[in-house]
Short mmCIF file of C-alpha atoms in Angstrom, two decimals:
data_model
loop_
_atom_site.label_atom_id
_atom_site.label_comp_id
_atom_site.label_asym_id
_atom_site.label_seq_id
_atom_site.Cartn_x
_atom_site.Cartn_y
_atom_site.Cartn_z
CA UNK A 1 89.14 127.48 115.52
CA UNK A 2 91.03 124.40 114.00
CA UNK A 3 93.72 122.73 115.55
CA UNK A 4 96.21 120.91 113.94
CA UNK A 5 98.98 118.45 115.14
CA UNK A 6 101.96 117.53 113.74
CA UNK A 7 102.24 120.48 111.92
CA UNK A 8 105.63 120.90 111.84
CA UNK A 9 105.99 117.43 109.68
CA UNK A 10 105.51 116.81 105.96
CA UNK A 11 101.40 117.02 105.98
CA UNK A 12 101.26 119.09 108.90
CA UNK A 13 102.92 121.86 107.66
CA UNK A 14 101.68 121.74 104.19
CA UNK A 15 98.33 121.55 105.49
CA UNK A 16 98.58 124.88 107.86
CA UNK A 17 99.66 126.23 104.66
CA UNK A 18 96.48 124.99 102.59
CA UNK A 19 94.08 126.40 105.27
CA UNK A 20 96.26 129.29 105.66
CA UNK A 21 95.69 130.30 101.60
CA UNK A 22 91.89 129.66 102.65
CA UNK A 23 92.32 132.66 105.05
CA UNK A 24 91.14 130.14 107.78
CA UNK A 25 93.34 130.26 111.40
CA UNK A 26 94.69 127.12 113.02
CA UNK A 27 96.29 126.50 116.28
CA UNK A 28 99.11 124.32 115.69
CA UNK A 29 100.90 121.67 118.27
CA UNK A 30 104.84 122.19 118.31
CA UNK A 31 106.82 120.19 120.82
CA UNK A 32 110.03 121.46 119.54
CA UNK A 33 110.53 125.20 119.17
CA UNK A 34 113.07 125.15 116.99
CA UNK A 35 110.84 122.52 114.35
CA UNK A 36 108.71 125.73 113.64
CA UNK A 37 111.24 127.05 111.75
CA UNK A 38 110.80 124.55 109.60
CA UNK A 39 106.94 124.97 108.58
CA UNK A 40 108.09 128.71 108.36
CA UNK A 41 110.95 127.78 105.58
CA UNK A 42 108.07 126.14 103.74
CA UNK A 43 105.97 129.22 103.86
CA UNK A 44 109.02 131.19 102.60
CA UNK A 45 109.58 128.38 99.84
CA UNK A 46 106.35 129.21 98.67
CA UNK A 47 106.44 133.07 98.77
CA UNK A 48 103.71 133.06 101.34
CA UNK A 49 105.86 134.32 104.81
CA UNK A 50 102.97 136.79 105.06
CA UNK A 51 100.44 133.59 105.81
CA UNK A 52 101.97 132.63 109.12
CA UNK A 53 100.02 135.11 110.85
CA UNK A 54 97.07 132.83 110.68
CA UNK A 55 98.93 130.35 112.82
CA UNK A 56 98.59 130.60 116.56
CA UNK A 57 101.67 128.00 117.96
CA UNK A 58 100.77 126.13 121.29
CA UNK A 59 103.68 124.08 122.91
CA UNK A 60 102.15 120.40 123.58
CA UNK A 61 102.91 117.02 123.56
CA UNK A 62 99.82 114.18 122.57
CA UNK A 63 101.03 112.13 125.94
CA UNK A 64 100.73 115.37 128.05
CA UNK A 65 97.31 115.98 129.18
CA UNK A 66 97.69 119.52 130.67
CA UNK A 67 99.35 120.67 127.69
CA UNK A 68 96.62 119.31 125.79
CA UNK A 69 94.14 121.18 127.87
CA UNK A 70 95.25 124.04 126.99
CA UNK A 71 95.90 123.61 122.59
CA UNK A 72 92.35 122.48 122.84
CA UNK A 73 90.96 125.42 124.47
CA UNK A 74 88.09 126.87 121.78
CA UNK A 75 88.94 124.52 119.28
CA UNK A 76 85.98 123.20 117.14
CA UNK A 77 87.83 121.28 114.03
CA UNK A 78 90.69 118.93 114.72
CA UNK A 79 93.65 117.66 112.19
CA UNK A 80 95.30 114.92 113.91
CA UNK A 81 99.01 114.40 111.77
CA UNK A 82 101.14 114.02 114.26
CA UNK A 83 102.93 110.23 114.39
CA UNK A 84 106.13 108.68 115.24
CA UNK A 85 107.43 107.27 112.39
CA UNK A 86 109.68 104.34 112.83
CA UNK A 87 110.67 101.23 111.22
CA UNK A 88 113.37 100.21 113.93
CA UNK A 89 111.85 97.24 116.32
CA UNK A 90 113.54 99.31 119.22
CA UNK A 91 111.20 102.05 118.68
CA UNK A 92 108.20 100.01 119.49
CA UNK A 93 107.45 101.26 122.84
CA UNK A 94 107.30 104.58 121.59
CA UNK A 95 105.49 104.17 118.95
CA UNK A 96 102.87 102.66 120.49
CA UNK A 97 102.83 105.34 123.16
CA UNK A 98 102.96 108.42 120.30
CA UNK A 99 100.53 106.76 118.33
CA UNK A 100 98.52 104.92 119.85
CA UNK A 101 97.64 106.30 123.46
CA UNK A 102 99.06 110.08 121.91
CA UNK A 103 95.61 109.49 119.49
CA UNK A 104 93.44 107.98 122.16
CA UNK A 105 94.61 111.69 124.39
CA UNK A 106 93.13 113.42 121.33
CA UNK A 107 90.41 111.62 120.62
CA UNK A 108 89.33 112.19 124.60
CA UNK A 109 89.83 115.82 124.06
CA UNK A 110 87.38 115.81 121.05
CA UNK A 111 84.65 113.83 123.08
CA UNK A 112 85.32 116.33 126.26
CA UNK A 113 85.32 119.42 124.25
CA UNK A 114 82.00 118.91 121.99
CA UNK A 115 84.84 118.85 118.93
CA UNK A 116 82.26 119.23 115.71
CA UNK A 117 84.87 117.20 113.21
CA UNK A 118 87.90 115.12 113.56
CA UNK A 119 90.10 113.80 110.70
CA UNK A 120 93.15 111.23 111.48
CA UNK A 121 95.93 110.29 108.81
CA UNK A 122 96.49 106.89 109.20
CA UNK A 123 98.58 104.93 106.36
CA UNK A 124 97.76 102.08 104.14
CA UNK A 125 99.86 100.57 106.66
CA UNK A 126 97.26 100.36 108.80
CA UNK A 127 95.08 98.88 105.96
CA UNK A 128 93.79 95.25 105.80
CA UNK A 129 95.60 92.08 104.09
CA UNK A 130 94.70 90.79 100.78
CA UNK A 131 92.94 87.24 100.84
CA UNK A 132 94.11 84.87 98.22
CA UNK A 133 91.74 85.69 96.15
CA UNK A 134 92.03 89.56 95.75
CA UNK A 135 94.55 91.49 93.91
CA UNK A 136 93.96 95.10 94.93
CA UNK A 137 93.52 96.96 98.62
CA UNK A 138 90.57 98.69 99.17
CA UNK A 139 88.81 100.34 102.19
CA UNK A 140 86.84 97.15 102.78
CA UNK A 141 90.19 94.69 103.05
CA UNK A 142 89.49 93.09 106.32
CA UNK A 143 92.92 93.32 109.29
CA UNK A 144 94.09 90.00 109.28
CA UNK A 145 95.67 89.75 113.44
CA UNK A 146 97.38 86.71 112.40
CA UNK A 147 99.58 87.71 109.60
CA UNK A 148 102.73 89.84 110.45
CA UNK A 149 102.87 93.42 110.26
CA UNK A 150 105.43 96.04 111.36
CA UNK A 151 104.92 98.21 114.38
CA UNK A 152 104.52 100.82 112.94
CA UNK A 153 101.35 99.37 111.04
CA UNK A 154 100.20 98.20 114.52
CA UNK A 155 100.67 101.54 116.06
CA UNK A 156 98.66 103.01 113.06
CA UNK A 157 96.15 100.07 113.24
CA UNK A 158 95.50 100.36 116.95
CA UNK A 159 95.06 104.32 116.54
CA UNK A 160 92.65 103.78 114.03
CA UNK A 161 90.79 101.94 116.94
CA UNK A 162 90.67 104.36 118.92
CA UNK A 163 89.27 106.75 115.94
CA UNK A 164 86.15 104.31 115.71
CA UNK A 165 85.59 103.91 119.26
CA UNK A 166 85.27 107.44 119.45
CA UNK A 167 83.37 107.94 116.67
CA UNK A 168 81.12 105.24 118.89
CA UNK A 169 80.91 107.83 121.57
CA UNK A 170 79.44 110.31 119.53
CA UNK A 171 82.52 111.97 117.33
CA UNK A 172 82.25 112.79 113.79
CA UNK A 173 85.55 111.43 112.26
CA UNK A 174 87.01 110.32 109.11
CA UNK A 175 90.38 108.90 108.74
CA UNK A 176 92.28 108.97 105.42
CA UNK A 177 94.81 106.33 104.64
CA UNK A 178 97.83 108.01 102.63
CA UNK A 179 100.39 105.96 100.48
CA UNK A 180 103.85 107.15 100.35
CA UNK A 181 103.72 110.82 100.50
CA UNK A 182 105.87 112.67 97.89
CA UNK A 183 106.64 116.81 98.50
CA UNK A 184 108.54 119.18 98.15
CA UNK A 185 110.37 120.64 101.23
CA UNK A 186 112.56 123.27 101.68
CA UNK A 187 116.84 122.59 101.66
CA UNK A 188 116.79 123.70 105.66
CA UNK A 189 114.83 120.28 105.87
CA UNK A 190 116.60 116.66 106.79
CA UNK A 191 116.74 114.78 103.70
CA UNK A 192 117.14 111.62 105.38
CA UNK A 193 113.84 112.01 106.92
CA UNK A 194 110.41 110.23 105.14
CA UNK A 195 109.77 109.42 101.52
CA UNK A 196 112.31 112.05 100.63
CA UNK A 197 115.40 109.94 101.97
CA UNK A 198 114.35 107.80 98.50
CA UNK A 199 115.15 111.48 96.70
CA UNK A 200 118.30 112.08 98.33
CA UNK A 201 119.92 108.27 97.37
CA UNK A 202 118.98 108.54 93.67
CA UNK A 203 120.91 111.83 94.08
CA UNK A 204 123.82 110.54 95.67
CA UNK A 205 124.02 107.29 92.89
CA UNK A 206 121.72 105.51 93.43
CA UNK A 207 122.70 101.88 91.62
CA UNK A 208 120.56 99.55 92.85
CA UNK A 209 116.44 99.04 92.38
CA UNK A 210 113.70 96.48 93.44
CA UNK A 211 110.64 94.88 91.58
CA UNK A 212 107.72 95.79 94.75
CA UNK A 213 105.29 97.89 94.15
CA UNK A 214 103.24 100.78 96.39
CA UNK A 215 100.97 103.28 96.25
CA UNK A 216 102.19 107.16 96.25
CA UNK A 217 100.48 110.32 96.74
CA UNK A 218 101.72 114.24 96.54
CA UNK A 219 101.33 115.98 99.68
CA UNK A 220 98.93 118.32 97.85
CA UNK A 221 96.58 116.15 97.25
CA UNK A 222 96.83 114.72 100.56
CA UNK A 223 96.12 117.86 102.21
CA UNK A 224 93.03 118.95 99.45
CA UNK A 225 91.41 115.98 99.93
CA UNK A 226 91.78 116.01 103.71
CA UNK A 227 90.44 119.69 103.89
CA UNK A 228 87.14 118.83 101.06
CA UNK A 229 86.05 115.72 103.49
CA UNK A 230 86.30 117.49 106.52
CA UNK A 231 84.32 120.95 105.12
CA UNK A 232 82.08 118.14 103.39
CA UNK A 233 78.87 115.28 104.44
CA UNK A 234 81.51 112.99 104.35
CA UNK A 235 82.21 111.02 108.13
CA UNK A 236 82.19 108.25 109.63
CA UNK A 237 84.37 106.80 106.58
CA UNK A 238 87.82 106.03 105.72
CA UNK A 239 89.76 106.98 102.22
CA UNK A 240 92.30 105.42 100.46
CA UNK A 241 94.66 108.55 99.08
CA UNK A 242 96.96 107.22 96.41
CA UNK A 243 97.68 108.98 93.21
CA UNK A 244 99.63 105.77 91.47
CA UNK A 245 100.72 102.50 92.15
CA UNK A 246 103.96 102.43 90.63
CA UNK A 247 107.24 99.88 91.29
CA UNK A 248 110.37 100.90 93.35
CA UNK A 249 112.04 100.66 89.95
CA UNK A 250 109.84 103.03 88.17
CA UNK A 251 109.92 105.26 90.71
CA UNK A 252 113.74 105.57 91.20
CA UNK A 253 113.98 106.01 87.02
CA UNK A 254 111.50 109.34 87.25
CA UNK A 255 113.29 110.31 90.54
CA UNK A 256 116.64 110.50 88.43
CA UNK A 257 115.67 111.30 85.08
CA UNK A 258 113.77 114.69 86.93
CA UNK A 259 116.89 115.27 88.98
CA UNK A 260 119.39 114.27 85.42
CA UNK A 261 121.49 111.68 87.15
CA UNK A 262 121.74 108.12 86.57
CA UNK A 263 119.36 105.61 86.36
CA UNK A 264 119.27 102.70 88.97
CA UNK A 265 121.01 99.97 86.62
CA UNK A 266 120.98 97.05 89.03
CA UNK A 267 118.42 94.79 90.35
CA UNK A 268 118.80 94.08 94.19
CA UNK A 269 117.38 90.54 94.43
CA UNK A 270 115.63 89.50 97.30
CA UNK A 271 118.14 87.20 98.82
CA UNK A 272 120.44 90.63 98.42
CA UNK A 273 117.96 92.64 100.56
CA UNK A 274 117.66 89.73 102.99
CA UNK A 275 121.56 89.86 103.32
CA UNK A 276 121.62 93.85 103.40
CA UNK A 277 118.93 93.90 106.87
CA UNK A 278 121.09 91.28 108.55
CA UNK A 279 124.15 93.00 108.12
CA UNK A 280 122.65 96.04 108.80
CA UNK A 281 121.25 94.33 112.25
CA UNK A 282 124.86 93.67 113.24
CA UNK A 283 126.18 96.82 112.51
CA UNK A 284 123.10 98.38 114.63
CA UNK A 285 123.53 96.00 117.90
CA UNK A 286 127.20 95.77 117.74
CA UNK A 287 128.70 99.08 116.28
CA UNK A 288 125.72 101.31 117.72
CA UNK A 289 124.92 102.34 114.18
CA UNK A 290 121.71 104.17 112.98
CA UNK A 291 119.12 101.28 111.34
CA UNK A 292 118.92 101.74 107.47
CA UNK A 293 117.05 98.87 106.68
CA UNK A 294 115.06 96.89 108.52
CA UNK A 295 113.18 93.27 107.95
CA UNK A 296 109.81 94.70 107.35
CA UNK A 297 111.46 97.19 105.02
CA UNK A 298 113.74 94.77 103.07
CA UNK A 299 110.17 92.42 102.56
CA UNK A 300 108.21 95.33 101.67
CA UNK A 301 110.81 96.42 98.74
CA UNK A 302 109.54 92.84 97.39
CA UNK A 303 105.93 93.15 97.80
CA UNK A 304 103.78 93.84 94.76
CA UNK A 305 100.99 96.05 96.71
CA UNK A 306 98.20 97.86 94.74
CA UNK A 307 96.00 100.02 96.29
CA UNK A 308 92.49 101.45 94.92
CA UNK A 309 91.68 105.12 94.95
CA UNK A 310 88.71 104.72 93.68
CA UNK A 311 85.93 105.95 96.60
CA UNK A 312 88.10 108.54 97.04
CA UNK A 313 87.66 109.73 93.44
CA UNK A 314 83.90 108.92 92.47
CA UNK A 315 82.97 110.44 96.31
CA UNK A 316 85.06 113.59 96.34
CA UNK A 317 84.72 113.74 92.51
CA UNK A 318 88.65 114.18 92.91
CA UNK A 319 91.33 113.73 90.03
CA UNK A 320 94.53 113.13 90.91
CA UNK A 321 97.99 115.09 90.13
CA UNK A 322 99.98 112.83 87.88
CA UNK A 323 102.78 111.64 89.78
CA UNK A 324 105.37 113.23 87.01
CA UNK A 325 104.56 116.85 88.56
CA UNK A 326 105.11 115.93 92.05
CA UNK A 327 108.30 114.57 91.31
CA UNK A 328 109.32 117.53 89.18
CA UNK A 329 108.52 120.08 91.78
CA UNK A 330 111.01 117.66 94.21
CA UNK A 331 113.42 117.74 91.84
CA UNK A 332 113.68 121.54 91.23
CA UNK A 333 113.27 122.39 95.02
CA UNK A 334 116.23 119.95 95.46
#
């Protein structure tokens, strides 16, 4: 039996699906009952309502060990997607709790229960920082502990730990290491939520766009590639999974010309984003507003990042779906 977490988010649920069309039967982690509902509406997006019979749902939480006991109760192949995703410093508690200890819980479980395969999705977050004389991020790009990082990378970093020191103590694992994942979801979804918050403000009029550049990836291919390294030799490894480096700018001109609404026409400068996370600091600590944009978030919309897929590709033999595609499905789901 497989068991996936997080299956009610983005990859999750698109990956139940994927196995599902395989005809293979997962046991997936909920902690909500009503967030099933969601992975359901994305079976019924798809035409394939019939498929959720090869999901077996198991109420747990990745900081509760006795639920845990129980999800992993004849489970041989483990998915771990489930993360808290958070850009807000006052989520850094849990964070580190969800992702950090919530994977050490899981990797414990894998050790106890003679688990055959484990495969983590980290981030390029969690990758390693560019030395001054490199250009492009590759599985090899060394953590550099001195050099500032969000909590969220931390979390992701620190989880990725606690992959390898598992895999020390005799668990096959590989971790994949997704850009910015692009999909489809259904409209019962929140669109503020993830990568497709960036969909929902080129929308709404969107005027604004940045220079910094990122990696993307389709959930697809996220979830093919994830699926074809765990069935495969491969372990022991982690993958880069990024279709296209492309700038904020580019990005924001596909997003609009796919959905037919205005282009971005204005460059935000950087100065203007470092103006936009201040204000937006004050309105959080003194008008108990929700954070929009934080410091690591305003920097990052400046940083020209570039991220190589290329051991994915020449291991996995794996092409790509052009970027265009993904965006088009987004649009016409939207």
């Amino acid at each position: 039996m497989i068991l996936v977490t997080g299956a009610t988010g983005l990859v999750g649920s698109y990956l139940v699906l994927h196995l599902a069309e395989k005809g293979l039967n997962t046991t997936a982690i909920y902690r909500n009952e009503k967030a099933i509902q969601k992975t359901k509406d994305l079976f019924i997006m798809y035409n394939k309502a019939h498929l959720l019979a090869h999901i077996t749902w198991v109420s747990a939480d990745l900081n509760d060990i006795p639920s845990l006991e129980i999800a992993f109760e004849n489970i041989e192949y483990v998915y771990h997607c489930a993360a808290k995703i958070s850009f807000d410093p006052r989520d850094e508690e849990q964070i580190r709790k969800v992702n950090i200890e919530g994977t050490a819980n899981i990797v414990n479980f894998c050790l106890a229960k003679n688990v055959k395969k484990l495969c983590y999705v980290s981030s390029i977050a969690a990758l390693g920082d560019l030395p001054v004389n490199k250009t492009i991020t590759d599985e090899e790009t060394d953590w550099n502990p001195e050099k500032p990082h969000s909590d969220y990378a931390i979390s992701k970093y620190g989880a990725e730990m606690e992959i390898w020191r598992g895999q020390q103590e005799g668990l096959h694992i590989v971790i994949v290491n997704p850009g910015v994942i692009l999909g489809a979801i259904p409209k019962s979804w929140n669109r503020e939520e993830g990568s497709f918050k960036i969909i929902s403000k080129v929308a709404g009029g969107l005027n604004y766009y940045t220079l910094g550049t990122t990696g993307f990836v389709g959930v697809n291919d996220v979830v093919t590639c994830m699926t074809q390294l765990m069935e495969g030799i491969n372990e022991g490894e982690r993958y880069i999974l990024v279709s296209v480096n492309l700038s904020y700018q580019a990005l924001t001109t596909l997003i609009a010309d796919k959905l037919q609404v205005a282009r971005p026409k204005k460059l935000a400068t950087k100065w203007m984003t470092e103006m936009a996370w201040r204000w937006d600091w004050i309105a959080t600590n003194v008008f108990f507003q929700q954070r929009k944009l934080t410091k690591a978030i305003a920097k990052s919309l400046h940083t020209n990042d570039v991220y190589s897929n290329t051991k994915i590709t020449n291991e996995l033999n794996y092409r790509f779906e052009p970027v265009e595609g993904v965006v088009e499905r987004i649009a016409d789901a939207f």
